[in-house]
PDB file of C-alpha atoms and ligand atoms in Angstrom:
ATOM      1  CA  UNK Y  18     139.164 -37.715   8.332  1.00  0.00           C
ATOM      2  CA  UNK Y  19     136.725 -40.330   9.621  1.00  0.00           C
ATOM      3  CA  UNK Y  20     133.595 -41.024   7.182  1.00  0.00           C
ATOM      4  CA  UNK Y  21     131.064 -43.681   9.224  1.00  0.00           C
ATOM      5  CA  UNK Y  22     130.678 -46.455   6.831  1.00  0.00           C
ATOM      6  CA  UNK Y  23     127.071 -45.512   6.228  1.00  0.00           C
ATOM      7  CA  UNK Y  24     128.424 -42.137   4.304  1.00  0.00           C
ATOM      8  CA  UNK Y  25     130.364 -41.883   1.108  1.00  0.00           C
ATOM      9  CA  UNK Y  26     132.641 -39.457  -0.386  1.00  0.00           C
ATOM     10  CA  UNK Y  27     131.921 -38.882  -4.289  1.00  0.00           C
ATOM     11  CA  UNK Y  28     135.046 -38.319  -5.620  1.00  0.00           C
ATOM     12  CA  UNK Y  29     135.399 -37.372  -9.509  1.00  0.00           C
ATOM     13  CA  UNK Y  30     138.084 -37.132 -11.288  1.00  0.00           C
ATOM     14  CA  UNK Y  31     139.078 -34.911 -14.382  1.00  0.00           C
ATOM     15  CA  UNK Y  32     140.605 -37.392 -15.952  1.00  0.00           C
ATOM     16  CA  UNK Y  33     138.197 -37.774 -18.763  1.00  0.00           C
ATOM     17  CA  UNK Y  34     136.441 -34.739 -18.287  1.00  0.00           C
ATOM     18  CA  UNK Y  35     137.071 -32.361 -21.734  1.00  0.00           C
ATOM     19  CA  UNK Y  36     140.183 -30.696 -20.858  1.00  0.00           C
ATOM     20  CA  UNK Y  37     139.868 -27.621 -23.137  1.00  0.00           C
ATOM     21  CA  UNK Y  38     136.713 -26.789 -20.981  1.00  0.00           C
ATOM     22  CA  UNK Y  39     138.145 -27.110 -17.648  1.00  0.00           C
ATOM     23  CA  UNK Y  40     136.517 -24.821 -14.982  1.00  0.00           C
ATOM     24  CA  UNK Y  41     133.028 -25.263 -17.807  1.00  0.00           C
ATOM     25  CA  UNK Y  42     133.361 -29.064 -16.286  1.00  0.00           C
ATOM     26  CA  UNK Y  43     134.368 -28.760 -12.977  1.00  0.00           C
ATOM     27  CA  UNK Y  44     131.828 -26.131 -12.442  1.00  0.00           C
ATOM     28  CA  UNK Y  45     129.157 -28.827 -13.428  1.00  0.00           C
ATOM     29  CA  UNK Y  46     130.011 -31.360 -10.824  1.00  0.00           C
ATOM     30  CA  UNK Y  47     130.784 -28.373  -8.612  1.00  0.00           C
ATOM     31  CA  UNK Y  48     127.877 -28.606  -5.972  1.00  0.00           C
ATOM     32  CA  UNK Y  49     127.326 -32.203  -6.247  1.00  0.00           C
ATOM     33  CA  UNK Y  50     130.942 -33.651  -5.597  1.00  0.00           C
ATOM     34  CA  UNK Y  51     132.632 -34.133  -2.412  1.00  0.00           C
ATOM     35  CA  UNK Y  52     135.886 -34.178  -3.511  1.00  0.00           C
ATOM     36  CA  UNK Y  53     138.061 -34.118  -6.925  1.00  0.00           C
ATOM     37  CA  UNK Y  54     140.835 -35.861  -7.996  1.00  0.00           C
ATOM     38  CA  UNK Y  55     143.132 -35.146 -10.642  1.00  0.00           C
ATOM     39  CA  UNK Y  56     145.194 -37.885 -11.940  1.00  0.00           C
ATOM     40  CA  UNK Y  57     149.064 -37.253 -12.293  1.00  0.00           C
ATOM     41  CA  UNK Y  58     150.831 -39.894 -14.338  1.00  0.00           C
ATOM     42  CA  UNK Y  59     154.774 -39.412 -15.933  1.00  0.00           C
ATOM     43  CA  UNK Y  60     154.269 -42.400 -18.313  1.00  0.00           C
ATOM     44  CA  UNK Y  61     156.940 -44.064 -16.746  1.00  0.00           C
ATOM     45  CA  UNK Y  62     155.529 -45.762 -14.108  1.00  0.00           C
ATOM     46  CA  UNK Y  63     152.401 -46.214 -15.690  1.00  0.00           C
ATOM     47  CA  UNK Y  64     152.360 -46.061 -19.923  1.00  0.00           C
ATOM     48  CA  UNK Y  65     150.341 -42.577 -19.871  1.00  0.00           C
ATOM     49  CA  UNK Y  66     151.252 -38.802 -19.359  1.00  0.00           C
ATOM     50  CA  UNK Y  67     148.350 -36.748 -17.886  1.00  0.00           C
ATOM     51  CA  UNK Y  68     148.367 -33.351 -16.108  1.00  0.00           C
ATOM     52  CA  UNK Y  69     150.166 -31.345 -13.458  1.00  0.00           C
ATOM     53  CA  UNK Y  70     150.194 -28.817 -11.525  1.00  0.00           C
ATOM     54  CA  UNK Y  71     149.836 -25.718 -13.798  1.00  0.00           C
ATOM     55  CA  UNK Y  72     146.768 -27.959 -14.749  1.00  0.00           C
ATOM     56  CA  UNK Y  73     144.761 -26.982 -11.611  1.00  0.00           C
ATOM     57  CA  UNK Y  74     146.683 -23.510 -10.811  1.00  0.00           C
ATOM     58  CA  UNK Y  75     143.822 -21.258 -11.726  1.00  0.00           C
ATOM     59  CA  UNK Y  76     140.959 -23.840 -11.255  1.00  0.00           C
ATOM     60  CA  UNK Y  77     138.359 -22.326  -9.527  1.00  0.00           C
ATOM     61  CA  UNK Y  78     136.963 -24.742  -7.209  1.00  0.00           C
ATOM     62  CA  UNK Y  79     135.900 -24.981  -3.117  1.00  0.00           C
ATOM     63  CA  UNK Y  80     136.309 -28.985  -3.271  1.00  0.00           C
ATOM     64  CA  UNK Y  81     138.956 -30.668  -1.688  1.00  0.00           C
ATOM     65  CA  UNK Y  82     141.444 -31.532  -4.522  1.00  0.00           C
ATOM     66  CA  UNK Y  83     142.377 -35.058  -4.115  1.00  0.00           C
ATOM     67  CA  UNK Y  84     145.908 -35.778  -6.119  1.00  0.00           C
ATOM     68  CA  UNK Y  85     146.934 -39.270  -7.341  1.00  0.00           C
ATOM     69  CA  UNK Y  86     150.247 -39.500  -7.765  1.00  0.00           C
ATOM     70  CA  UNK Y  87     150.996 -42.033 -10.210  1.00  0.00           C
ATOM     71  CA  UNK Y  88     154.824 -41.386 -10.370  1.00  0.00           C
ATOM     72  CA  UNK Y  89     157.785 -43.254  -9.892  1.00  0.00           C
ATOM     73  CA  UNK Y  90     158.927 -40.434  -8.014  1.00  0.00           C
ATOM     74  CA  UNK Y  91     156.061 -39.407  -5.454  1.00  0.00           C
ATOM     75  CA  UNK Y  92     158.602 -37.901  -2.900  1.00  0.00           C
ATOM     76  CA  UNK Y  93     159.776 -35.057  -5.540  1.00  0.00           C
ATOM     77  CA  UNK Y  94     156.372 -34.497  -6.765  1.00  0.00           C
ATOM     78  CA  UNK Y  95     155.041 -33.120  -3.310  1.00  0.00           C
ATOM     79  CA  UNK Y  96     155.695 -29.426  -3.211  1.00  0.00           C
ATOM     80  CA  UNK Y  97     154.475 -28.178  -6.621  1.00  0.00           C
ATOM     81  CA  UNK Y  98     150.720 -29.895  -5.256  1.00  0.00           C
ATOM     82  CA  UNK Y  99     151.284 -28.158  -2.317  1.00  0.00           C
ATOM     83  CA  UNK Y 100     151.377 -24.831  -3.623  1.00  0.00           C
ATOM     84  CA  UNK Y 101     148.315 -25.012  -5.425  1.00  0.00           C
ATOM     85  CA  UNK Y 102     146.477 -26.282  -2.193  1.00  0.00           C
ATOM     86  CA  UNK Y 103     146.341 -30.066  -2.453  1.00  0.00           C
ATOM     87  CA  UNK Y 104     144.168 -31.148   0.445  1.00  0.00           C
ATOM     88  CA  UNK Y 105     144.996 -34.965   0.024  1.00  0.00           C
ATOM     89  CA  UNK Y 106     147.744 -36.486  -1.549  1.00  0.00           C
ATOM     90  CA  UNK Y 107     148.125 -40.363  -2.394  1.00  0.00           C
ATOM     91  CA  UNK Y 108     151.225 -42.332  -3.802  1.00  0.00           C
ATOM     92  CA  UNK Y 109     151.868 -45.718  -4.733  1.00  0.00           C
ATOM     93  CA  UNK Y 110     152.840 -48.438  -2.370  1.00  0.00           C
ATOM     94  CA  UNK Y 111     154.605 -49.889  -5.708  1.00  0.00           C
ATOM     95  CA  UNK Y 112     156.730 -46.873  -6.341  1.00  0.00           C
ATOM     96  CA  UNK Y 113     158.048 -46.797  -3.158  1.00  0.00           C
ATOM     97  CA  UNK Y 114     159.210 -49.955  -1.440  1.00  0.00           C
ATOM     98  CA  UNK Y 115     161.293 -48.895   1.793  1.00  0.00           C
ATOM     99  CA  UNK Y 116     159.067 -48.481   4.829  1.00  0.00           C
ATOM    100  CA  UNK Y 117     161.710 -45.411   6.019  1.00  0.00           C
ATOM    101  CA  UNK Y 118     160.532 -43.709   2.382  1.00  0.00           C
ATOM    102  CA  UNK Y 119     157.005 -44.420   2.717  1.00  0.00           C
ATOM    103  CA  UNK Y 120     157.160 -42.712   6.603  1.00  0.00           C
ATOM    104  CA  UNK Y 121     158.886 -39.519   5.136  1.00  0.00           C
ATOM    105  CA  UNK Y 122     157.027 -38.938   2.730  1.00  0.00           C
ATOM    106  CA  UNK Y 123     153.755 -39.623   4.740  1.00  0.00           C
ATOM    107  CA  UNK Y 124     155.063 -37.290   7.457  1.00  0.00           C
ATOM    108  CA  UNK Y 125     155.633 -34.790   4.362  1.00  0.00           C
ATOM    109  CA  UNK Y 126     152.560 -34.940   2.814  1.00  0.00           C
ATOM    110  CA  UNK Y 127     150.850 -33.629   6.212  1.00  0.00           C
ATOM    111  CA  UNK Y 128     153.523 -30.965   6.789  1.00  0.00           C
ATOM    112  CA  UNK Y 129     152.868 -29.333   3.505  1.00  0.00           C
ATOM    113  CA  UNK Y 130     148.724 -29.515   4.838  1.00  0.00           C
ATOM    114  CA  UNK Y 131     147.507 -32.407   3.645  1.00  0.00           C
ATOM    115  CA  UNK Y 132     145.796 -35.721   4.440  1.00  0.00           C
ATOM    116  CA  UNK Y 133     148.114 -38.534   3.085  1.00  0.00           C
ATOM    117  CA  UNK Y 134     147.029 -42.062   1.452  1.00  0.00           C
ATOM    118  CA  UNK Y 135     148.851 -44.885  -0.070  1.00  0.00           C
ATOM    119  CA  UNK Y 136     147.270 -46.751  -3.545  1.00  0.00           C
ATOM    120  CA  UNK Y 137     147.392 -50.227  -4.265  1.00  0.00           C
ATOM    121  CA  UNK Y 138     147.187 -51.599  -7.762  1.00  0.00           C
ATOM    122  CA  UNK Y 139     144.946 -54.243  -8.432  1.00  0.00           C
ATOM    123  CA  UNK Y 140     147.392 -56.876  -8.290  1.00  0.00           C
ATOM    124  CA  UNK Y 141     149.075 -56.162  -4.845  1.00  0.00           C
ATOM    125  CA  UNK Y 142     148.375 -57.454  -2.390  1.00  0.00           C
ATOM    126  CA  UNK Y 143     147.181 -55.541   1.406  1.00  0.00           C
ATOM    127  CA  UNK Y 144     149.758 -57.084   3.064  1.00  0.00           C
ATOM    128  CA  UNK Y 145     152.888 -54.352   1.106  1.00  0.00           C
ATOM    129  CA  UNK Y 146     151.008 -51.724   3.401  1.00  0.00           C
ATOM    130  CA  UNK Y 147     151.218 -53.329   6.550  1.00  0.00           C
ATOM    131  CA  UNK Y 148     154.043 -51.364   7.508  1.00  0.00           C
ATOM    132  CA  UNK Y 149     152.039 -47.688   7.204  1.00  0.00           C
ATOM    133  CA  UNK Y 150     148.420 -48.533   7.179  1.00  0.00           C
ATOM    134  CA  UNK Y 151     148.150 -47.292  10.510  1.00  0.00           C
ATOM    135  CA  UNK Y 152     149.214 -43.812   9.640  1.00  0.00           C
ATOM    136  CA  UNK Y 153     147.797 -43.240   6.345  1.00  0.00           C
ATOM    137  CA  UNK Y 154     144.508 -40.922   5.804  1.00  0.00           C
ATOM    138  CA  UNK Y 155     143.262 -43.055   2.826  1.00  0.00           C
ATOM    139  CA  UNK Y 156     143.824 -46.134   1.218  1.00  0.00           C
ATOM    140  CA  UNK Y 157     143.201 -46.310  -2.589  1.00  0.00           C
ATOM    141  CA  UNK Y 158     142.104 -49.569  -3.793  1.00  0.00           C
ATOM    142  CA  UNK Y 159     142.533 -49.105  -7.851  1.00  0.00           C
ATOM    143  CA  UNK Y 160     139.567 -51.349  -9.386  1.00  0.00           C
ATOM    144  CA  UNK Y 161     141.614 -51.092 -12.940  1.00  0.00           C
ATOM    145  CA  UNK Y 162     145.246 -51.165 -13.875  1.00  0.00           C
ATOM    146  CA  UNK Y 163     146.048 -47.370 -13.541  1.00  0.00           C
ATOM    147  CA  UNK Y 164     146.955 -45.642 -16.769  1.00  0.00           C
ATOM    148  CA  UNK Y 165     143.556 -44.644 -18.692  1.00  0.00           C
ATOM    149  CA  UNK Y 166     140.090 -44.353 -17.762  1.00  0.00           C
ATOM    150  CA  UNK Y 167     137.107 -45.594 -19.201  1.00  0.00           C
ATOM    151  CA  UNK Y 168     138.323 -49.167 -18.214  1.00  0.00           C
ATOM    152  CA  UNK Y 169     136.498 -52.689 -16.866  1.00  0.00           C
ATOM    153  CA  UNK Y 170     135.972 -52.871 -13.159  1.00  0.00           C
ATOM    154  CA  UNK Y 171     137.823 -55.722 -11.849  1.00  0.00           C
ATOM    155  CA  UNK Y 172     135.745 -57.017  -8.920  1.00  0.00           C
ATOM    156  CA  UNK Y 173     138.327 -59.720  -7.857  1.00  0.00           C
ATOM    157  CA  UNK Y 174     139.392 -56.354  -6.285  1.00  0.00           C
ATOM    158  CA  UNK Y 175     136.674 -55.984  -3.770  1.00  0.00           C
ATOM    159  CA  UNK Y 176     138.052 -59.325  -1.285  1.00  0.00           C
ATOM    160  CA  UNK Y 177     140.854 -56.721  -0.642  1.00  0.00           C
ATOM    161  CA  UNK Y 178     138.867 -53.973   0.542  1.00  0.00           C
ATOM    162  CA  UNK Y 179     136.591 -56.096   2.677  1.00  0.00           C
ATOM    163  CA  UNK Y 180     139.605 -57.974   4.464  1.00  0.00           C
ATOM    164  CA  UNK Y 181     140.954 -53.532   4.770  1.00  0.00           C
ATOM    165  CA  UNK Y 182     137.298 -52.665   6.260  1.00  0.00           C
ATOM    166  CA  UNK Y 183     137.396 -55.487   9.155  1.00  0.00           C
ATOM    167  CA  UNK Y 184     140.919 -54.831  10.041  1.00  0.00           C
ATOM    168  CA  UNK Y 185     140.687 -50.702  10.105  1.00  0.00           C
ATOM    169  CA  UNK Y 186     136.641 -50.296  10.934  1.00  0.00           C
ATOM    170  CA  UNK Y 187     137.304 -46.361  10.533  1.00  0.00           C
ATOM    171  CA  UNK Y 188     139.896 -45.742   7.630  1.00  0.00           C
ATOM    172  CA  UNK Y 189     138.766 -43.975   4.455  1.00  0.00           C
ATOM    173  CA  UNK Y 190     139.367 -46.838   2.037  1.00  0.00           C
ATOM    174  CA  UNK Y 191     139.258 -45.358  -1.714  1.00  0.00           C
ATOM    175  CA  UNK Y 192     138.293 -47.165  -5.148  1.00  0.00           C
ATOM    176  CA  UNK Y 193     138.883 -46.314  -8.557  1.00  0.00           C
ATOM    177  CA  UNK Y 194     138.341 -46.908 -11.918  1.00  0.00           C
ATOM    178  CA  UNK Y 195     135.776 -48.610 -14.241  1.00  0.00           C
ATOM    179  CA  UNK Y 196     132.945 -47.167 -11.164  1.00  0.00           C
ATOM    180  CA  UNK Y 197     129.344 -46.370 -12.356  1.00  0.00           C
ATOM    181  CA  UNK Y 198     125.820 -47.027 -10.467  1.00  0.00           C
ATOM    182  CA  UNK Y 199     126.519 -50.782 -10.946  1.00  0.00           C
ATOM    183  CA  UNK Y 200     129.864 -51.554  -9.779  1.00  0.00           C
ATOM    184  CA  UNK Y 201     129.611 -48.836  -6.751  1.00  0.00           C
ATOM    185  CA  UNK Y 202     126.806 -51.110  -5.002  1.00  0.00           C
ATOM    186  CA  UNK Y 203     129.537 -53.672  -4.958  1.00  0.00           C
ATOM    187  CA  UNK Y 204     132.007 -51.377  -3.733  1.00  0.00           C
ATOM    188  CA  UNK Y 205     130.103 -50.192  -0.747  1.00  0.00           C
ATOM    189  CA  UNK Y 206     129.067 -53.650   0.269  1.00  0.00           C
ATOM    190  CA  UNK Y 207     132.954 -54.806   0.430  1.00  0.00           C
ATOM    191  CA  UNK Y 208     133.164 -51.137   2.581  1.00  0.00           C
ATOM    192  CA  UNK Y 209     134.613 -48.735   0.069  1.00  0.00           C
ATOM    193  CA  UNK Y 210     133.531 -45.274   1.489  1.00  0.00           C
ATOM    194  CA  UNK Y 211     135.287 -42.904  -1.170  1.00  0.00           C
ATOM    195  CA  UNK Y 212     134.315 -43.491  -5.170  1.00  0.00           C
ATOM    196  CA  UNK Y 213     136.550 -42.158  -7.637  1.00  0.00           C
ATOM    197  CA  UNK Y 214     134.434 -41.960 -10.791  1.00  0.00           C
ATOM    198  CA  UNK Y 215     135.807 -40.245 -14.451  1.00  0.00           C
ATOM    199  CA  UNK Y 216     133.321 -41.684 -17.510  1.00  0.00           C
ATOM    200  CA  UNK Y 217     130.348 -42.608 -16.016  1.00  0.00           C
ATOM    201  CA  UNK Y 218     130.115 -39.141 -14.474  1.00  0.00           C
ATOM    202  CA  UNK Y 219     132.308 -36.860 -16.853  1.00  0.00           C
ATOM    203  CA  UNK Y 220     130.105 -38.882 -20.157  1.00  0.00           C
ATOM    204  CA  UNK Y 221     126.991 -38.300 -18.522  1.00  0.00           C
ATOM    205  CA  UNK Y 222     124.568 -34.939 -19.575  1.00  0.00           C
ATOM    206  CA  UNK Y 223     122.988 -35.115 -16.210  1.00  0.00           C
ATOM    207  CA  UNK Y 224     125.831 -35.233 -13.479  1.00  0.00           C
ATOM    208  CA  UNK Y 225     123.677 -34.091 -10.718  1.00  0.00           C
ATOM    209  CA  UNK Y 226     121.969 -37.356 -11.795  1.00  0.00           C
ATOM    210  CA  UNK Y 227     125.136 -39.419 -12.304  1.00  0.00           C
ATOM    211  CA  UNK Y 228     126.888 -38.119  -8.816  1.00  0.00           C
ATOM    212  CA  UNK Y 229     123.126 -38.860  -6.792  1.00  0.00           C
ATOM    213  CA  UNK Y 230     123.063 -42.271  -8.463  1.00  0.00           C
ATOM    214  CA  UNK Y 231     126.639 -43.183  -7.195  1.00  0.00           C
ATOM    215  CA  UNK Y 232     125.773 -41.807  -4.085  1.00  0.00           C
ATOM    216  CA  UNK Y 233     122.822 -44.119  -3.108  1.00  0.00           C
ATOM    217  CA  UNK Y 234     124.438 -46.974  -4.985  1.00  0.00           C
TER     218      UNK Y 234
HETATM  219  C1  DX5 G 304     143.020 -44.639 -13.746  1.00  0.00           C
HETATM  220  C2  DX5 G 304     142.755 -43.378 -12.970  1.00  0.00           C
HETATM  221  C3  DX5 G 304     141.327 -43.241 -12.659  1.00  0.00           C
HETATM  222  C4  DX5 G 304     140.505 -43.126 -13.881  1.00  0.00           C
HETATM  223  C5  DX5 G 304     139.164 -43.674 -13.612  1.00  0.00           C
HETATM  224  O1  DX5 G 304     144.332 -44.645 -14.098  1.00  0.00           O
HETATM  225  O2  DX5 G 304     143.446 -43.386 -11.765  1.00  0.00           O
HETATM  226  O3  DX5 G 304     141.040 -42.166 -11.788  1.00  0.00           O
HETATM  227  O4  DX5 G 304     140.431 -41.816 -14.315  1.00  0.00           O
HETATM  228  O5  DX5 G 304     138.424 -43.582 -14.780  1.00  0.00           O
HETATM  229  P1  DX5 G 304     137.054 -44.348 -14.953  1.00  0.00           P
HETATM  230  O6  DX5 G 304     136.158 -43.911 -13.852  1.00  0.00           O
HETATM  231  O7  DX5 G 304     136.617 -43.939 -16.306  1.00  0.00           O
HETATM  232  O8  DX5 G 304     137.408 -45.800 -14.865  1.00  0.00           O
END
């Protein structure tokens, strides 16, 4: 999916958004979204558990879920998302090191229906996704150690995503974590055209407001 640099994908993610009222919240961001993302950790390789599949089973929603796999196993992970219509699915560069891996499970991904991207956490480097950046739908950028929301932005980050936007002009290049109306100016300039956003939108009364403001950030 090609978005021209001048458009963004708001991307939220139900990470911190109250749990117990599930479809309540999701039905609040509902016409203002683009996309949502629910976060998938094992707390093995990152020091949380979060939510699965049965999570989203009987969510009611027309946007695009967006899955981040944050599993040391992304490969085995791929079906149950499939069968509750993942649109886009996006593992970790870290939790899978052989390039043969990486290509099968890419090539998976879209045989099960969906767009395929590859996350990088804030420490490594663009060069670990030289091998596949050319086939991927989205690259995720993380902007905070993944694990937890509600987290600082780290901005020495953004030097990654603008060296990504002048090599790949057209690739959907994703950030997350620690994004509000502040830090997503920064993230546009460096060429980030899909925010992933859990607090500032999911602590916010007005998220009509919240989503508009990251939008024209
Ligand atoms: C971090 C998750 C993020 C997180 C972002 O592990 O991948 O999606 O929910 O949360 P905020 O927007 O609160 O930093």
């Amino acid at each position: 999916m090609v978005v021209p640099a001048h458009s963004v994908l708001i991307t939220p993610s139900i990470l911190s958004c109250n749990l117990a009222r599930l479809q309540e919240e999701v039905d609040s961001i509902e016409k203002y979204a683009d996309w949502l993302q629910v976060d998938v950790m094992d707390g093995h390789f990152v020091p949380n558990l979060s939510m699965g599949a049965p999570v989203v089973k009987h969510l009611k929603t027309k946007l695009p879920l967006d899955i981040h796999l944050m599993v040391s196993n992304p490969h085995e992970r791929l079906k149950e998302f499939f069968a509750v219509g993942a649109k886009h699915i996006t593992f970790h560069a870290e939790a899978v090191a052989s390039t043969g891996e990486r290509k099968d499970i890419i090539s998976d991904i879209r045989k099960g229906g969906a767009g395929a991207g590859i996350a990088l956490n804030p420490g490594t480097p663009i060069s670990v996704i030289d091998d596949v950046v050319h086939e991927v739908d989205l690259v995720l950028v993380m902007s905070v150690h993944p694990g937890f929301s509600g987290q600082k932005f780290m901005s020495e980050v953004l030097g990654k995503v603008t060296a990504l936007r002048k090599a790949h002009p057209e690739l959907m290049i994703q950030m997350d974590g620690g994004i509000d109306s502040i830090t997503a100016k920064e993230c546009r300039k460096a060429g980030a055209n899909n925010l992933v956003s859990a607090s500032y939108i999911f602590s916010a009364q007005d998220r009509k407001a919240a989503i508009a403001a990251l939008r024209s950030a």
